[in-house]
Amino acid sequence: MKLYNSASHQKEEFVPHTPGKVSMYTCGPTVYHFAHIGNLRSYIMEDVLEKFLRYDGYDVKRVMNITDVGHLASDADTGEDKMVKGAKREHKSVLEIAQFYTDAFFADCRKLNIKYPDVVQPATGMIDDYIKVISKLLDTGYAYFAGGNVYFDTSKLKQYYVFNDHDEEDLAVGVREGVEEDLNKRNKNDFVLWFTKSKFEDQALKWDSPWGVGYPGWHIECSCISMKYNGEYLDIHCGGIDNAFPHHTNEIAQSEAYLGHPWCKYWMHVHHLNTNHGKMSKSSGEFLTVSLLEEKGYDPLVYRFFCLQSHYRKSLIFSWENLDNAKTAYDKLVSRVAALSDDPAPVDEAAAAKYKAAFIEAVGNDLNTSLGVTALYDVLKADVNDATKRALIGSFDQVLGLDLLEKAAALREKASAPAEGAEEIEALITQRLEAKKAKDWAKADAIRDQLKAMGVEIKDSKEGTTWTRV
Ligand SMILES: [Zn+2]
């Protein structure tokens, strides 16, 4: 496949370190709050990438961290730990908060058909590894101890800004939010590997270390977790574009300084989900979660479908109107699949191979998911039997994850099943008819009112009584 590599700033042919195998790392959530649907856009697109690689025959191992310590409110190593902030807000312990929001995150993922990673590692479970890596960085002169904290010295690197074609706005994050300048830093972009002296003494989780009791910085967590499970050579590192700087930049700095050789080959960054007011965030505007979509009557897969219709390297504008359009298109697609006959005709293998090749070509070109969706419509229009169409749709959906065959089967079942509550309604209509025959008008009217309260309207005619739901 071809994949745009943020580190080389170009689309490249994807060649993994070990033929046939792909090691993949995804920055997981900081579990202090629910994920908003902008965060989840990244996970959806990364899920499609993982599924596509498997579909294309690779053996994929995907690792994800759970950040439950060390992620501060500001990227400039200042502000409160997000986990502590979440715990205070909800009057719970940091570990309770971490468990609750980890579960909530994976519940959202299940609803969006995002596969559970092969390895999920909470950051608090790897303290010894961080200490080992930080010790070596100190020994080799890449890190220094100042004011009680251990810092990475970015001036020791030949090249620090790897993703230098990012928006200036992204690059400026550390500066913009770094109002409280840390005077211990030798260089503006140096970052904390291990905190001992912190401005917030109420940090809940602390560990013993050669530098005093403290806790790790956010960036070192991802490097160590990836190296532990995926080894010294990582094929693909994914994440949202806002993690490119400083988080991923710092991951590269410390990993390569530690390893002494290049670490990760391909960097895949998913761009923002915007609203009409700008980038979606937890702090501004409506807090859009999967639960909110459900409360408003949307199937979470409609949101997945919405994301697939655009390219991951472009910002996507979210509005309820745009989501409604996606819902209409998704529902139509499901009913078209439901309309296919399920006669067990043999699948036209030659035609199927041709359509599969076109699908792989489309999605394999830097994850062009909207062309992948178009490939579904091409199959529906194709001059092949319905068995072949169903087989192809099931096949493509292994990558797209839209549950099309399942939803279509449910739709057919619903259409053929008797309307819910029909039996009870018919029984009441019969009772009303008997009451009328017995000239018990009060009872007949009461039954009509009862039906009305159930949302059923009845109509009397010479032919008898008919009913409809209103
Ligand atoms: Zn990370």
CSV table of C-alpha atoms and ligand atoms in Angstrom, one decimal:
chain,number,residue,atom,x,y,z
A,1,MET,CA,0.0,0.0,0.0
A,2,LYS,CA,1.0,3.6,-0.3
A,3,LEU,CA,0.9,5.7,2.9
A,4,TYR,CA,1.6,9.3,3.5
A,5,ASN,CA,4.5,9.5,5.9
A,6,SER,CA,4.4,12.7,8.1
A,7,ALA,CA,8.1,12.2,8.8
A,8,SER,CA,9.2,12.3,5.1
A,9,HIS,CA,6.3,14.6,4.0
A,10,GLN,CA,5.4,12.3,1.1
A,11,LYS,CA,3.4,9.4,0.1
A,12,GLU,CA,5.6,6.3,0.2
A,13,GLU,CA,5.3,2.6,-0.7
A,14,PHE,CA,4.7,0.8,2.6
A,15,VAL,CA,7.5,-1.7,3.3
A,16,PRO,CA,7.5,-3.1,6.9
A,17,HIS,CA,10.7,-3.9,8.7
A,18,THR,CA,10.0,-7.6,8.7
A,19,PRO,CA,8.3,-8.9,5.5
A,20,GLY,CA,4.6,-9.9,6.1
A,21,LYS,CA,4.5,-8.4,9.6
A,22,VAL,CA,3.4,-5.0,10.8
A,23,SER,CA,4.1,-3.4,14.1
A,24,MET,CA,1.7,-0.6,14.9
A,25,TYR,CA,1.5,1.8,17.8
A,26,THR,CA,-1.4,4.1,18.6
A,27,CYS,CA,-1.4,6.8,21.3
A,28,GLY,CA,-4.3,5.8,23.5
A,29,PRO,CA,-6.6,8.1,25.5
A,30,THR,CA,-5.8,10.1,28.6
A,31,VAL,CA,-8.6,8.6,30.7
A,32,TYR,CA,-9.8,11.6,32.7
A,33,HIS,CA,-13.0,12.2,30.7
A,34,PHE,CA,-15.1,10.8,27.9
A,35,ALA,CA,-13.6,10.8,24.5
A,36,HIS,CA,-15.3,13.3,22.1
A,37,ILE,CA,-16.1,12.3,18.6
A,38,GLY,CA,-13.2,14.3,17.3
A,39,ASN,CA,-10.8,12.1,19.2
A,40,LEU,CA,-12.7,9.1,17.9
A,41,ARG,CA,-12.3,10.1,14.3
A,42,SER,CA,-8.5,9.3,14.7
A,43,TYR,CA,-9.3,5.9,16.2
A,44,ILE,CA,-11.8,5.1,13.4
A,45,MET,CA,-9.3,5.9,10.7
A,46,GLU,CA,-6.5,4.0,12.4
A,47,ASP,CA,-8.9,1.0,12.8
A,48,VAL,CA,-9.5,1.1,9.0
A,49,LEU,CA,-5.7,1.2,8.4
A,50,GLU,CA,-5.2,-1.8,10.7
A,51,LYS,CA,-8.0,-3.8,9.1
A,52,PHE,CA,-6.9,-2.9,5.6
A,53,LEU,CA,-3.3,-4.2,6.4
A,54,ARG,CA,-4.8,-7.4,7.7
A,55,TYR,CA,-7.1,-7.6,4.6
A,56,ASP,CA,-4.0,-7.1,2.4
A,57,GLY,CA,-2.4,-10.2,4.1
A,58,TYR,CA,-0.2,-8.7,6.8
A,59,ASP,CA,0.1,-10.0,10.3
A,60,VAL,CA,-0.5,-6.9,12.4
A,61,LYS,CA,0.3,-6.3,16.0
A,62,ARG,CA,-1.2,-3.2,17.3
A,63,VAL,CA,-0.2,-1.7,20.7
A,64,MET,CA,-2.0,1.1,22.5
A,65,ASN,CA,-1.2,2.8,25.8
A,66,ILE,CA,-3.7,4.2,28.3
A,67,THR,CA,-2.4,7.4,29.8
A,68,ASP,CA,-3.3,7.3,33.4
A,69,VAL,CA,-0.5,9.5,34.8
A,70,GLY,CA,1.8,12.3,33.7
A,71,HIS,CA,-0.3,14.1,31.0
A,72,LEU,CA,-0.3,17.7,32.1
A,73,ALA,CA,-2.9,20.3,31.1
A,74,SER,CA,-0.3,22.2,29.1
A,75,ASP,CA,2.1,20.8,26.5
A,76,ALA,CA,4.8,22.9,28.0
A,77,ASP,CA,5.0,20.7,31.1
A,78,THR,CA,3.0,23.0,33.2
A,79,GLY,CA,-0.5,22.9,34.6
A,80,GLU,CA,-2.1,20.2,36.5
A,81,ASP,CA,-2.0,16.5,35.7
A,82,LYS,CA,-5.2,15.8,33.7
A,83,MET,CA,-5.9,12.7,35.8
A,84,VAL,CA,-5.7,14.6,39.1
A,85,LYS,CA,-8.0,17.3,37.6
A,86,GLY,CA,-10.6,14.6,36.6
A,87,ALA,CA,-10.4,12.9,40.0
A,88,LYS,CA,-11.0,16.2,41.8
A,89,ARG,CA,-13.9,17.1,39.5
A,90,GLU,CA,-15.7,13.8,40.3
A,91,HIS,CA,-14.5,13.4,43.9
A,92,LYS,CA,-13.0,10.0,43.1
A,93,SER,CA,-9.5,8.6,43.2
A,94,VAL,CA,-7.3,8.7,40.2
A,95,LEU,CA,-7.5,5.0,39.8
A,96,GLU,CA,-11.3,5.0,39.9
A,97,ILE,CA,-11.4,7.7,37.3
A,98,ALA,CA,-8.9,5.8,35.1
A,99,GLN,CA,-10.9,2.6,35.3
A,100,PHE,CA,-14.2,4.3,34.6
A,101,TYR,CA,-13.0,6.3,31.5
A,102,THR,CA,-11.0,3.4,30.2
A,103,ASP,CA,-14.1,1.2,30.2
A,104,ALA,CA,-16.1,4.1,28.7
A,105,PHE,CA,-13.5,4.5,25.9
A,106,PHE,CA,-13.6,0.9,24.9
A,107,ALA,CA,-17.4,0.8,25.1
A,108,ASP,CA,-17.4,3.7,22.5
A,109,CYS,CA,-14.9,1.8,20.4
A,110,ARG,CA,-17.1,-1.3,20.4
A,111,LYS,CA,-20.1,0.8,19.2
A,112,LEU,CA,-18.0,2.3,16.4
A,113,ASN,CA,-16.7,-1.1,15.4
A,114,ILE,CA,-13.1,-0.2,16.4
A,115,LYS,CA,-11.2,-3.4,17.1
A,116,TYR,CA,-9.6,-3.8,20.5
A,117,PRO,CA,-5.8,-3.5,20.1
A,118,ASP,CA,-3.7,-6.6,20.5
A,119,VAL,CA,-2.0,-5.0,23.5
A,120,VAL,CA,-3.4,-2.3,25.8
A,121,GLN,CA,-0.9,-1.1,28.4
A,122,PRO,CA,-1.8,1.4,31.1
A,123,ALA,CA,1.2,3.8,31.7
A,124,THR,CA,1.2,3.2,35.4
A,125,GLY,CA,2.2,-0.4,34.8
A,126,MET,CA,5.6,0.3,33.3
A,127,ILE,CA,7.5,2.5,35.8
A,128,ASP,CA,10.6,0.3,35.9
A,129,ASP,CA,11.0,0.6,32.1
A,130,TYR,CA,10.8,4.4,32.2
A,131,ILE,CA,13.5,4.5,34.9
A,132,LYS,CA,15.7,2.2,32.8
A,133,VAL,CA,15.4,4.4,29.7
A,134,ILE,CA,15.8,7.7,31.6
A,135,SER,CA,18.9,6.4,33.4
A,136,LYS,CA,20.5,5.5,30.1
A,137,LEU,CA,19.6,8.9,28.6
A,138,LEU,CA,21.3,10.6,31.6
A,139,ASP,CA,24.4,8.3,31.2
A,140,THR,CA,24.7,9.2,27.6
A,141,GLY,CA,24.3,12.9,28.1
A,142,TYR,CA,20.9,13.2,26.4
A,143,ALA,CA,19.2,14.1,29.6
A,144,TYR,CA,20.0,16.4,32.6
A,145,PHE,CA,18.8,16.8,36.2
A,146,ALA,CA,17.7,20.3,37.1
A,147,GLY,CA,15.5,21.7,39.8
A,148,GLY,CA,14.4,18.3,40.9
A,149,ASN,CA,13.2,17.1,37.5
A,150,VAL,CA,14.9,15.1,34.8
A,151,TYR,CA,14.8,16.8,31.3
A,152,PHE,CA,15.6,15.7,27.8
A,153,ASP,CA,18.2,18.0,26.2
A,154,THR,CA,16.9,18.7,22.7
A,155,SER,CA,20.0,20.6,21.8
A,156,LYS,CA,21.9,17.3,21.6
A,157,LEU,CA,20.0,16.3,18.5
A,158,LYS,CA,20.9,17.0,14.9
A,159,GLN,CA,17.3,17.4,14.0
A,160,TYR,CA,14.5,17.9,16.5
A,161,TYR,CA,11.6,19.2,14.4
A,162,VAL,CA,10.8,16.1,12.3
A,163,PHE,CA,7.3,17.0,11.3
A,164,ASN,CA,8.3,20.5,10.2
A,165,ASP,CA,5.6,20.9,7.7
A,166,HIS,CA,2.9,21.1,10.3
A,167,ASP,CA,0.8,24.1,10.8
A,168,GLU,CA,2.6,26.8,12.7
A,169,GLU,CA,-0.3,26.8,15.0
A,170,ASP,CA,0.5,23.2,16.0
A,171,LEU,CA,4.2,24.0,16.4
A,172,ALA,CA,3.4,26.9,18.6
A,173,VAL,CA,1.4,24.9,21.1
A,174,GLY,CA,4.3,24.6,23.6
A,175,VAL,CA,5.1,28.3,23.4
A,176,ARG,CA,1.5,29.5,23.4
A,177,GLU,CA,0.5,27.5,26.4
A,178,GLY,CA,3.8,27.8,28.1
A,179,VAL,CA,3.0,31.0,29.9
A,180,GLU,CA,4.5,29.7,33.0
A,181,GLU,CA,8.0,29.3,31.7
A,182,ASP,CA,10.0,26.5,33.4
A,183,LEU,CA,13.4,28.1,34.2
A,184,ASN,CA,15.1,24.7,34.8
A,185,LYS,CA,15.0,24.0,31.0
A,186,ARG,CA,18.2,24.7,29.2
A,187,ASN,CA,16.4,25.0,25.8
A,188,LYS,CA,12.8,26.1,25.2
A,189,ASN,CA,11.7,22.7,23.8
A,190,ASP,CA,13.4,20.5,26.4
A,191,PHE,CA,10.8,18.3,28.1
A,192,VAL,CA,10.4,16.5,31.4
A,193,LEU,CA,11.2,12.8,31.5
A,194,TRP,CA,10.6,12.4,35.2
A,195,PHE,CA,9.0,14.9,37.6
A,196,THR,CA,9.9,14.9,41.3
A,197,LYS,CA,9.5,18.6,42.2
A,198,SER,CA,6.2,19.5,41.1
A,199,LYS,CA,4.1,22.6,41.6
A,200,PHE,CA,1.2,20.4,42.6
A,201,GLU,CA,2.0,18.5,45.7
A,202,ASP,CA,-1.2,16.6,45.7
A,203,GLN,CA,-0.2,14.3,42.8
A,204,ALA,CA,-1.9,11.0,43.7
A,205,LEU,CA,0.4,8.5,42.1
A,206,LYS,CA,4.1,8.6,42.9
A,207,TRP,CA,6.9,6.1,42.6
A,208,ASP,CA,10.4,5.8,44.0
A,209,SER,CA,13.2,6.5,41.5
A,210,PRO,CA,16.9,7.2,41.5
A,211,TRP,CA,16.0,10.9,41.3
A,212,GLY,CA,13.5,10.9,44.1
A,213,VAL,CA,9.8,10.1,44.5
A,214,GLY,CA,7.9,11.3,41.5
A,215,TYR,CA,6.2,10.3,38.3
A,216,PRO,CA,7.0,10.0,34.6
A,217,GLY,CA,6.3,12.5,31.9
A,218,TRP,CA,3.7,11.7,29.3
A,219,HIS,CA,6.1,11.3,26.3
A,220,ILE,CA,8.4,8.7,27.8
A,221,GLU,CA,5.4,6.5,28.4
A,222,CYS,CA,4.6,5.9,24.7
A,223,SER,CA,8.2,5.3,23.7
A,224,CYS,CA,8.7,2.7,26.4
A,225,ILE,CA,5.4,0.9,25.9
A,226,SER,CA,6.0,0.7,22.1
A,227,MET,CA,9.6,-0.6,22.5
A,228,LYS,CA,8.5,-3.2,25.1
A,229,TYR,CA,5.8,-4.8,22.8
A,230,ASN,CA,7.0,-3.9,19.3
A,231,GLY,CA,10.7,-4.0,19.8
A,232,GLU,CA,13.4,-1.5,18.5
A,233,TYR,CA,11.9,-1.1,15.1
A,234,LEU,CA,8.3,0.2,14.8
A,235,ASP,CA,6.6,0.2,11.4
A,236,ILE,CA,3.7,2.6,11.9
A,237,HIS,CA,3.0,5.1,14.7
A,238,CYS,CA,-0.5,6.7,14.5
A,239,GLY,CA,-2.2,9.5,16.3
A,240,GLY,CA,-4.2,12.7,15.9
A,241,ILE,CA,-2.3,15.6,14.2
A,242,ASP,CA,-2.3,17.6,17.4
A,243,ASN,CA,0.0,15.0,18.9
A,244,ALA,CA,2.6,15.5,16.2
A,245,PHE,CA,4.1,18.3,18.2
A,246,PRO,CA,5.3,18.1,20.8
A,247,HIS,CA,4.3,14.6,21.8
A,248,HIS,CA,5.4,12.5,18.8
A,249,THR,CA,8.4,14.8,18.2
A,250,ASN,CA,9.5,14.1,21.7
A,251,GLU,CA,8.8,10.4,21.4
A,252,ILE,CA,11.2,10.2,18.4
A,253,ALA,CA,13.9,12.3,20.2
A,254,GLN,CA,14.1,10.1,23.3
A,255,SER,CA,13.5,6.8,21.5
A,256,GLU,CA,16.3,7.3,18.9
A,257,ALA,CA,18.6,8.8,21.5
A,258,TYR,CA,18.1,5.7,23.6
A,259,LEU,CA,18.3,3.2,20.8
A,260,GLY,CA,21.1,4.8,18.8
A,261,HIS,CA,19.3,4.1,15.5
A,262,PRO,CA,16.1,5.1,13.6
A,263,TRP,CA,13.0,4.0,15.5
A,264,CYS,CA,9.7,4.4,13.6
A,265,LYS,CA,9.4,4.3,9.8
A,266,TYR,CA,6.0,5.6,9.1
A,267,TRP,CA,4.0,8.3,10.9
A,268,MET,CA,0.3,8.5,10.2
A,269,HIS,CA,-1.6,11.5,11.5
A,270,VAL,CA,-5.3,12.0,11.4
A,271,HIS,CA,-6.5,15.6,11.0
A,272,HIS,CA,-9.0,17.5,13.1
A,273,LEU,CA,-12.7,17.2,13.3
A,274,ASN,CA,-13.9,20.8,13.2
A,275,THR,CA,-17.2,22.4,14.0
A,276,ASN,CA,-18.3,25.7,12.5
A,277,HIS,CA,-16.6,27.2,15.6
A,278,GLY,CA,-13.2,25.6,15.0
A,279,LYS,CA,-11.4,22.5,16.3
A,280,MET,CA,-13.6,20.3,18.4
A,281,SER,CA,-12.4,20.1,22.0
A,282,LYS,CA,-13.6,19.1,25.4
A,283,SER,CA,-13.5,22.6,26.7
A,284,SER,CA,-15.3,24.6,24.0
A,285,GLY,CA,-18.7,24.2,22.4
A,286,GLU,CA,-21.0,21.2,22.7
A,287,PHE,CA,-19.3,18.2,24.2
A,288,LEU,CA,-20.0,15.6,21.5
A,289,THR,CA,-19.8,12.0,22.6
A,290,VAL,CA,-21.0,8.7,21.2
A,291,SER,CA,-23.7,8.6,24.0
A,292,LEU,CA,-25.0,12.0,22.8
A,293,LEU,CA,-25.2,10.7,19.2
A,294,GLU,CA,-27.2,7.8,20.5
A,295,GLU,CA,-29.5,10.0,22.7
A,296,LYS,CA,-30.2,12.0,19.5
A,297,GLY,CA,-31.2,8.8,17.7
A,298,TYR,CA,-28.1,8.1,15.6
A,299,ASP,CA,-26.6,4.7,15.2
A,300,PRO,CA,-22.9,5.2,16.1
A,301,LEU,CA,-22.0,3.5,12.8
A,302,VAL,CA,-23.6,6.5,11.0
A,303,TYR,CA,-20.7,8.5,12.5
A,304,ARG,CA,-18.2,5.9,11.3
A,305,PHE,CA,-19.7,6.1,7.8
A,306,PHE,CA,-19.5,9.9,8.0
A,307,CYS,CA,-15.8,9.7,8.8
A,308,LEU,CA,-15.1,7.2,6.0
A,309,GLN,CA,-16.6,9.6,3.4
A,310,SER,CA,-13.7,12.0,3.8
A,311,HIS,CA,-9.9,11.6,3.7
A,312,TYR,CA,-8.0,11.4,7.0
A,313,ARG,CA,-5.5,14.0,6.0
A,314,LYS,CA,-8.2,16.7,5.6
A,315,SER,CA,-10.0,18.4,8.4
A,316,LEU,CA,-13.6,17.3,8.5
A,317,ILE,CA,-16.5,19.6,9.4
A,318,PHE,CA,-19.0,18.2,11.7
A,319,SER,CA,-22.5,19.6,11.8
A,320,TRP,CA,-25.8,17.9,12.6
A,321,GLU,CA,-26.9,18.6,9.0
A,322,ASN,CA,-23.8,16.8,7.7
A,323,LEU,CA,-24.5,13.9,10.0
A,324,ASP,CA,-28.1,13.7,8.8
A,325,ASN,CA,-26.9,13.5,5.3
A,326,ALA,CA,-24.6,10.6,6.3
A,327,LYS,CA,-27.5,8.9,8.0
A,328,THR,CA,-29.7,9.2,5.0
A,329,ALA,CA,-27.0,7.7,2.8
A,330,TYR,CA,-26.2,5.0,5.3
A,331,ASP,CA,-29.8,3.9,5.6
A,332,LYS,CA,-30.2,3.9,1.9
A,333,LEU,CA,-27.1,1.8,1.5
A,334,VAL,CA,-28.4,-0.7,4.1
A,335,SER,CA,-31.8,-1.0,2.4
A,336,ARG,CA,-30.1,-1.6,-1.0
A,337,VAL,CA,-28.1,-4.4,0.5
A,338,ALA,CA,-31.3,-5.7,2.2
A,339,ALA,CA,-33.0,-5.8,-1.2
A,340,LEU,CA,-30.4,-8.2,-2.6
A,341,SER,CA,-31.8,-11.7,-3.0
A,342,ASP,CA,-30.3,-14.4,-0.8
A,343,ASP,CA,-30.6,-17.2,-3.4
A,344,PRO,CA,-27.6,-19.4,-3.1
A,345,ALA,CA,-26.3,-18.9,-6.6
A,346,PRO,CA,-22.6,-19.5,-7.1
A,347,VAL,CA,-20.3,-16.5,-6.6
A,348,ASP,CA,-18.7,-15.3,-9.8
A,349,GLU,CA,-15.1,-15.6,-8.6
A,350,ALA,CA,-13.5,-13.9,-11.6
A,351,ALA,CA,-15.7,-10.8,-11.3
A,352,ALA,CA,-15.3,-10.8,-7.5
A,353,ALA,CA,-11.5,-10.8,-7.9
A,354,LYS,CA,-11.7,-7.8,-10.2
A,355,TYR,CA,-13.8,-5.8,-7.8
A,356,LYS,CA,-11.6,-6.7,-4.9
A,357,ALA,CA,-8.5,-5.6,-6.8
A,358,ALA,CA,-10.2,-2.2,-7.4
A,359,PHE,CA,-11.1,-1.9,-3.7
A,360,ILE,CA,-7.5,-2.7,-2.6
A,361,GLU,CA,-6.2,-0.2,-5.2
A,362,ALA,CA,-8.6,2.5,-3.8
A,363,VAL,CA,-8.1,2.0,-0.1
A,364,GLY,CA,-4.4,1.1,-0.5
A,365,ASN,CA,-3.8,4.5,-2.0
A,366,ASP,CA,-3.1,6.4,1.3
A,367,LEU,CA,-6.3,5.0,2.9
A,368,ASN,CA,-8.7,6.6,0.5
A,369,THR,CA,-11.8,5.5,2.4
A,370,SER,CA,-14.3,7.5,0.4
A,371,LEU,CA,-13.2,5.6,-2.7
A,372,GLY,CA,-13.6,2.5,-0.7
A,373,VAL,CA,-17.2,3.4,0.0
A,374,THR,CA,-17.6,4.2,-3.7
A,375,ALA,CA,-16.4,0.6,-4.4
A,376,LEU,CA,-19.5,-0.6,-2.5
A,377,TYR,CA,-21.8,1.3,-4.7
A,378,ASP,CA,-20.0,0.0,-7.8
A,379,VAL,CA,-20.6,-3.5,-6.6
A,380,LEU,CA,-24.3,-2.8,-6.0
A,381,LYS,CA,-24.6,-1.4,-9.6
A,382,ALA,CA,-22.5,-4.2,-11.1
A,383,ASP,CA,-23.7,-6.7,-13.7
A,384,VAL,CA,-23.1,-9.7,-11.4
A,385,ASN,CA,-25.6,-11.9,-9.5
A,386,ASP,CA,-26.7,-11.0,-6.0
A,387,ALA,CA,-24.7,-13.7,-4.3
A,388,THR,CA,-21.5,-12.2,-5.7
A,389,LYS,CA,-22.6,-8.7,-4.6
A,390,ARG,CA,-23.3,-10.0,-1.1
A,391,ALA,CA,-20.0,-11.7,-0.9
A,392,LEU,CA,-18.1,-8.6,-2.0
A,393,ILE,CA,-20.0,-6.3,0.4
A,394,GLY,CA,-19.2,-8.7,3.2
A,395,SER,CA,-15.6,-8.7,2.1
A,396,PHE,CA,-15.1,-5.0,1.8
A,397,ASP,CA,-16.9,-4.5,5.1
A,398,GLN,CA,-14.1,-6.4,6.9
A,399,VAL,CA,-12.1,-3.2,6.3
A,400,LEU,CA,-14.9,-0.6,6.4
A,401,GLY,CA,-16.6,-2.0,9.5
A,402,LEU,CA,-20.1,-0.8,8.7
A,403,ASP,CA,-22.0,-4.0,9.6
A,404,LEU,CA,-23.8,-3.8,6.3
A,405,LEU,CA,-24.9,-7.5,6.0
A,406,GLU,CA,-25.9,-7.6,9.7
A,407,LYS,CA,-27.9,-4.3,9.4
A,408,ALA,CA,-29.5,-5.5,6.2
A,409,ALA,CA,-30.6,-8.8,7.7
A,410,ALA,CA,-32.1,-6.9,10.7
A,411,LEU,CA,-34.0,-4.7,8.3
A,412,ARG,CA,-35.4,-7.6,6.5
A,413,GLU,CA,-36.4,-9.3,9.7
A,414,LYS,CA,-38.2,-6.2,10.9
A,415,ALA,CA,-40.1,-5.8,7.6
A,416,SER,CA,-41.3,-9.4,7.7
A,417,ALA,CA,-42.2,-9.6,11.4
A,418,PRO,CA,-45.7,-8.6,12.5
A,419,ALA,CA,-45.9,-5.1,13.8
A,420,GLU,CA,-45.0,-4.8,17.5
A,421,GLY,CA,-48.1,-4.9,19.7
A,422,ALA,CA,-50.4,-5.7,16.8
A,423,GLU,CA,-52.0,-8.6,18.6
A,424,GLU,CA,-53.0,-6.4,21.6
A,425,ILE,CA,-54.3,-3.7,19.3
A,426,GLU,CA,-56.5,-6.2,17.4
A,427,ALA,CA,-57.8,-7.6,20.7
A,428,LEU,CA,-58.8,-4.1,21.9
A,429,ILE,CA,-60.6,-3.4,18.5
A,430,THR,CA,-62.6,-6.6,18.9
A,431,GLN,CA,-63.6,-5.7,22.5
A,432,ARG,CA,-64.6,-2.2,21.3
A,433,LEU,CA,-66.8,-3.8,18.5
A,434,GLU,CA,-68.5,-6.0,21.1
A,435,ALA,CA,-69.1,-3.0,23.4
A,436,LYS,CA,-70.7,-1.2,20.5
A,437,LYS,CA,-72.9,-4.2,19.7
A,438,ALA,CA,-74.0,-4.2,23.3
A,439,LYS,CA,-74.6,-0.4,23.0
A,440,ASP,CA,-72.0,0.2,25.8
A,441,TRP,CA,-70.9,3.5,24.3
A,442,ALA,CA,-68.9,4.5,27.3
A,443,LYS,CA,-66.8,1.4,27.1
A,444,ALA,CA,-66.3,1.7,23.4
A,445,ASP,CA,-65.1,5.3,23.8
A,446,ALA,CA,-62.8,4.3,26.6
A,447,ILE,CA,-61.2,1.7,24.4
A,448,ARG,CA,-60.7,4.3,21.6
A,449,ASP,CA,-59.0,6.6,24.1
A,450,GLN,CA,-56.9,3.8,25.3
A,451,LEU,CA,-55.7,3.1,21.8
A,452,LYS,CA,-55.1,6.7,21.2
A,453,ALA,CA,-52.9,6.9,24.3
A,454,MET,CA,-51.0,4.0,22.7
A,455,GLY,CA,-50.4,6.1,19.6
A,456,VAL,CA,-53.0,4.1,17.6
A,457,GLU,CA,-55.7,5.8,15.5
A,458,ILE,CA,-58.7,3.7,14.4
A,459,LYS,CA,-61.0,4.3,11.5
A,460,ASP,CA,-64.4,2.7,11.1
A,461,SER,CA,-65.9,2.0,7.7
A,462,LYS,CA,-68.4,-0.4,6.2
A,463,GLU,CA,-65.6,-2.9,5.6
A,464,GLY,CA,-64.7,-2.8,9.3
A,465,THR,CA,-62.2,-1.1,11.5
A,466,THR,CA,-58.6,-0.3,10.4
A,467,TRP,CA,-55.8,1.2,12.5
A,468,THR,CA,-52.6,3.1,12.0
A,469,ARG,CA,-49.9,4.4,14.2
A,470,VAL,CA,-49.6,8.1,14.6
B,1,ZN,ZN,1.7,8.7,22.6
